Amino acid sequence: ASDPPLEVDPDLRPEGKNGPMVRTVESYAAYYAKWSHVWEFQALLRADPVAGDEELRRRFTDLVDPIRFPVEGISERDVVEVRRIKARVDEERLPRGADRQTHLKLGRGGLADVEWTVQLLQMRHAGSVEALRTPQALPALEAATEAGLISGSDAATLAEAWRLVSRVRNAVTLVRGKPADQLPRDARERAAVARVLGYPAGSSDQMVNDYLRTTRRAHAVVERVFWQ
């Protein structure tokens, strides 16, 4: 079987569907200087040049680093805006009929909860803490801990949830043969996911309980660290 296609969402480009598919570095600079919003700075935290012309990659990285890692950190007004957007995502983006307790991406203590918390720490402090300048959540958590921005126990709780939810998400994809963001409700699928995760036969309830306990703890940390 061939590898699955790499899906790219072009609507996330500057100006969305109305923006050009390809633009120069100078055009990006003009856009970010005049039109961009804090959520776009946040999206750039995940930007990681991996292919193409080395000089072009360097030029783009040099352009966006001061934007995503501002020296003085983002303003308090931007912090409020990030929290407002997160609240809107929590309210509006969860698919109809999805269970907020067991949605892997947008559920309580799920991937988005952890990653938004890490990203807010990055936008506030990466300008002065170089180790925070990474597109990866777990290394950023380690850097935040070393810098005293989050306690070791809180960081460990978030990291544990991120790893578990990621493993469950991968297991669900293997069982269903396609990506999915909801822990299955079907008993047979749940049992198959539990087996992929290494649980013995008949332990799907234990798997779900472990998931709920881990994500509940992570969500409590998010309530303190992200929402304050």
GROMACS .gro file of C-alpha atoms in nm:
model
  228
    1ALA     CA    1   0.000   0.000   0.000
    2SER     CA    2   0.117   0.351  -0.075
    3ASP     CA    3   0.176   0.609   0.195
    4PRO     CA    4  -0.125   0.830   0.274
    5PRO     CA    5  -0.122   1.174   0.111
    6LEU     CA    6   0.014   1.471   0.302
    7GLU     CA    7  -0.282   1.702   0.346
    8VAL     CA    8  -0.222   2.077   0.343
    9ASP     CA    9  -0.490   2.333   0.421
   10PRO     CA   10  -0.421   2.626   0.186
   11ASP     CA   11  -0.704   2.828   0.340
   12LEU     CA   12  -0.473   2.897   0.635
   13ARG     CA   13  -0.248   3.115   0.418
   14PRO     CA   14  -0.245   3.494   0.465
   15GLU     CA   15  -0.578   3.641   0.350
   16GLY     CA   16  -0.726   3.290   0.338
   17LYS     CA   17  -0.909   3.197   0.020
   18ASN     CA   18  -0.856   3.547  -0.117
   19GLY     CA   19  -0.478   3.535  -0.084
   20PRO     CA   20  -0.230   3.419  -0.347
   21MET     CA   21  -0.116   3.058  -0.325
   22VAL     CA   22   0.248   3.167  -0.364
   23ARG     CA   23   0.401   3.497  -0.256
   24THR     CA   24   0.745   3.646  -0.206
   25VAL     CA   25   0.918   3.689   0.128
   26GLU     CA   26   0.877   4.064   0.082
   27SER     CA   27   0.504   4.016   0.035
   28TYR     CA   28   0.487   3.815   0.357
   29ALA     CA   29   0.677   4.090   0.536
   30ALA     CA   30   0.433   4.353   0.413
   31TYR     CA   31   0.133   4.145   0.516
   32TYR     CA   32   0.260   4.065   0.864
   33ALA     CA   33   0.357   4.429   0.923
   34LYS     CA   34   0.017   4.570   0.831
   35TRP     CA   35  -0.261   4.312   0.844
   36SER     CA   36  -0.179   4.011   1.060
   37HIS     CA   37  -0.342   3.920   1.391
   38VAL     CA   38  -0.219   3.746   1.704
   39TRP     CA   39  -0.369   3.411   1.601
   40GLU     CA   40  -0.146   3.417   1.293
   41PHE     CA   41   0.157   3.477   1.513
   42GLN     CA   42   0.043   3.178   1.716
   43ALA     CA   43   0.014   2.963   1.403
   44LEU     CA   44   0.371   3.054   1.310
   45LEU     CA   45   0.490   2.884   1.630
   46ARG     CA   46   0.445   2.554   1.446
   47ALA     CA   47   0.636   2.667   1.136
   48ASP     CA   48   0.945   2.453   1.083
   49PRO     CA   49   1.135   2.475   0.751
   50VAL     CA   50   1.220   2.124   0.634
   51ALA     CA   51   1.262   2.137   0.255
   52GLY     CA   52   1.342   2.368  -0.033
   53ASP     CA   53   1.607   2.630  -0.089
   54GLU     CA   54   1.819   2.677   0.222
   55GLU     CA   55   1.863   3.051   0.174
   56LEU     CA   56   1.488   3.101   0.126
   57ARG     CA   57   1.416   2.901   0.441
   58ARG     CA   58   1.662   3.116   0.634
   59ARG     CA   59   1.512   3.440   0.504
   60PHE     CA   60   1.160   3.337   0.599
   61THR     CA   61   1.269   3.219   0.943
   62ASP     CA   62   1.452   3.548   1.001
   63LEU     CA   63   1.132   3.729   0.905
   64VAL     CA   64   0.891   3.543   1.131
   65ASP     CA   65   1.107   3.483   1.439
   66PRO     CA   66   1.062   3.840   1.574
   67ILE     CA   67   0.687   3.807   1.508
   68ARG     CA   68   0.629   3.477   1.685
   69PHE     CA   69   0.896   3.533   1.952
   70PRO     CA   70   0.865   3.906   2.031
   71VAL     CA   71   1.143   4.036   2.254
   72GLU     CA   72   0.906   4.181   2.514
   73GLY     CA   73   0.643   3.910   2.468
   74ILE     CA   74   0.291   3.970   2.340
   75SER     CA   75   0.086   4.245   2.500
   76GLU     CA   76  -0.173   4.181   2.767
   77ARG     CA   77  -0.436   4.278   2.511
   78ASP     CA   78  -0.308   4.000   2.284
   79VAL     CA   79  -0.309   3.755   2.577
   80VAL     CA   80  -0.676   3.836   2.629
   81GLU     CA   81  -0.738   3.788   2.256
   82VAL     CA   82  -0.570   3.445   2.255
   83ARG     CA   83  -0.790   3.340   2.546
   84ARG     CA   84  -1.098   3.477   2.370
   85ILE     CA   85  -1.020   3.278   2.057
   86LYS     CA   86  -0.960   2.963   2.261
   87ALA     CA   87  -1.296   3.008   2.432
   88ARG     CA   88  -1.462   3.047   2.093
   89VAL     CA   89  -1.288   2.736   1.959
   90ASP     CA   90  -1.402   2.539   2.264
   91GLU     CA   91  -1.759   2.658   2.214
   92GLU     CA   92  -1.795   2.641   1.836
   93ARG     CA   93  -1.548   2.396   1.684
   94LEU     CA   94  -1.642   2.077   1.866
   95PRO     CA   95  -1.829   1.864   1.609
   96ARG     CA   96  -2.200   1.816   1.664
   97GLY     CA   97  -2.262   1.507   1.871
   98ALA     CA   98  -1.900   1.479   1.987
   99ASP     CA   99  -1.828   1.397   2.351
  100ARG     CA  100  -1.624   1.677   2.509
  101GLN     CA  101  -1.480   1.429   2.759
  102THR     CA  102  -1.335   1.198   2.493
  103HIS     CA  103  -1.270   1.417   2.189
  104LEU     CA  104  -0.899   1.371   2.133
  105LYS     CA  105  -0.825   1.711   1.983
  106LEU     CA  106  -1.077   1.955   2.130
  107GLY     CA  107  -1.186   1.770   2.443
  108ARG     CA  108  -1.102   1.870   2.798
  109GLY     CA  109  -0.735   1.797   2.859
  110GLY     CA  110  -0.690   1.697   2.494
  111LEU     CA  111  -0.428   1.801   2.242
  112ALA     CA  112  -0.559   2.154   2.186
  113ASP     CA  113  -0.578   2.225   2.559
  114VAL     CA  114  -0.215   2.127   2.608
  115GLU     CA  115  -0.081   2.292   2.293
  116TRP     CA  116  -0.260   2.625   2.344
  117THR     CA  117  -0.122   2.639   2.698
  118VAL     CA  118   0.231   2.576   2.575
  119GLN     CA  119   0.193   2.824   2.291
  120LEU     CA  120   0.075   3.102   2.520
  121LEU     CA  121   0.385   3.050   2.732
  122GLN     CA  122   0.595   3.069   2.416
  123MET     CA  123   0.434   3.389   2.290
  124ARG     CA  124   0.479   3.552   2.628
  125HIS     CA  125   0.833   3.440   2.707
  126ALA     CA  126   1.020   3.296   2.404
  127GLY     CA  127   1.164   3.638   2.326
  128SER     CA  128   1.376   3.610   2.640
  129VAL     CA  129   1.398   3.230   2.678
  130GLU     CA  130   1.565   3.095   2.366
  131ALA     CA  131   1.494   2.729   2.448
  132LEU     CA  132   1.121   2.802   2.409
  133ARG     CA  133   1.173   2.869   2.037
  134THR     CA  134   1.071   2.526   1.916
  135PRO     CA  135   0.771   2.401   1.714
  136GLN     CA  136   0.743   2.095   1.938
  137ALA     CA  137   0.518   2.095   2.243
  138LEU     CA  138   0.716   1.868   2.475
  139PRO     CA  139   1.058   2.037   2.434
  140ALA     CA  140   0.882   2.370   2.487
  141LEU     CA  141   0.730   2.236   2.810
  142GLU     CA  142   1.075   2.127   2.928
  143ALA     CA  143   1.214   2.471   2.851
  144ALA     CA  144   0.928   2.641   3.033
  145THR     CA  145   0.994   2.425   3.337
  146GLU     CA  146   1.365   2.503   3.339
  147ALA     CA  147   1.285   2.874   3.310
  148GLY     CA  148   1.048   2.857   3.607
  149LEU     CA  149   0.743   2.950   3.400
  150ILE     CA  150   0.551   2.638   3.500
  151SER     CA  151   0.602   2.394   3.785
  152GLY     CA  152   0.760   2.059   3.716
  153SER     CA  153   0.449   1.875   3.833
  154ASP     CA  154   0.217   2.077   3.610
  155ALA     CA  155   0.447   2.031   3.310
  156ALA     CA  156   0.464   1.656   3.375
  157THR     CA  157   0.084   1.637   3.392
  158LEU     CA  158   0.048   1.817   3.058
  159ALA     CA  159   0.319   1.606   2.896
  160GLU     CA  160   0.159   1.284   3.018
  161ALA     CA  161  -0.176   1.386   2.870
  162TRP     CA  162  -0.021   1.494   2.540
  163ARG     CA  163   0.162   1.162   2.503
  164LEU     CA  164  -0.141   0.952   2.597
  165VAL     CA  165  -0.386   1.138   2.374
  166SER     CA  166  -0.139   1.119   2.084
  167ARG     CA  167  -0.100   0.746   2.134
  168VAL     CA  168  -0.477   0.697   2.151
  169ARG     CA  169  -0.524   0.906   1.838
  170ASN     CA  170  -0.271   0.694   1.651
  171ALA     CA  171  -0.436   0.376   1.776
  172VAL     CA  172  -0.779   0.494   1.663
  173THR     CA  173  -0.635   0.573   1.320
  174LEU     CA  174  -0.489   0.222   1.296
  175VAL     CA  175  -0.817   0.061   1.400
  176ARG     CA  176  -1.036   0.266   1.168
  177GLY     CA  177  -0.791   0.295   0.882
  178LYS     CA  178  -0.833   0.673   0.869
  179PRO     CA  179  -0.767   0.969   1.098
  180ALA     CA  180  -1.022   1.033   1.370
  181ASP     CA  181  -1.043   1.266   1.670
  182GLN     CA  182  -1.304   1.089   1.881
  183LEU     CA  183  -1.250   0.794   2.110
  184PRO     CA  184  -1.479   0.528   1.957
  185ARG     CA  185  -1.815   0.462   2.118
  186ASP     CA  186  -1.847   0.120   1.955
  187ALA     CA  187  -1.743  -0.150   2.204
  188ARG     CA  188  -1.553  -0.353   1.946
  189GLU     CA  189  -1.358  -0.054   1.824
  190ARG     CA  190  -1.275   0.049   2.181
  191ALA     CA  191  -1.154  -0.302   2.255
  192ALA     CA  192  -0.935  -0.293   1.944
  193VAL     CA  193  -0.791   0.046   2.042
  194ALA     CA  194  -0.715  -0.086   2.391
  195ARG     CA  195  -0.530  -0.386   2.245
  196VAL     CA  196  -0.324  -0.160   2.016
  197LEU     CA  197  -0.229   0.040   2.326
  198GLY     CA  198  -0.112  -0.276   2.500
  199TYR     CA  199  -0.403  -0.341   2.736
  200PRO     CA  200  -0.496  -0.706   2.795
  201ALA     CA  201  -0.818  -0.843   2.650
  202GLY     CA  202  -1.131  -0.719   2.826
  203SER     CA  203  -0.966  -0.400   2.954
  204SER     CA  204  -1.128  -0.137   2.733
  205ASP     CA  205  -1.307   0.017   3.034
  206GLN     CA  206  -0.973   0.048   3.209
  207MET     CA  207  -0.831   0.220   2.903
  208VAL     CA  208  -1.116   0.471   2.902
  209ASN     CA  209  -1.081   0.533   3.276
  210ASP     CA  210  -0.707   0.593   3.238
  211TYR     CA  211  -0.777   0.836   2.955
  212LEU     CA  212  -1.040   1.028   3.151
  213ARG     CA  213  -0.825   1.049   3.464
  214THR     CA  214  -0.518   1.171   3.274
  215THR     CA  215  -0.704   1.433   3.070
  216ARG     CA  216  -0.901   1.553   3.373
  217ARG     CA  217  -0.574   1.627   3.553
  218ALA     CA  218  -0.437   1.805   3.248
  219HIS     CA  219  -0.748   2.017   3.213
  220ALA     CA  220  -0.711   2.130   3.574
  221VAL     CA  221  -0.358   2.251   3.491
  222VAL     CA  222  -0.487   2.429   3.181
  223GLU     CA  223  -0.746   2.608   3.394
  224ARG     CA  224  -0.469   2.744   3.615
  225VAL     CA  225  -0.188   2.809   3.368
  226PHE     CA  226  -0.372   2.915   3.052
  227TRP     CA  227  -0.679   3.086   3.195
  228GLN     CA  228  -0.529   3.206   3.526
   0.00000   0.00000   0.00000
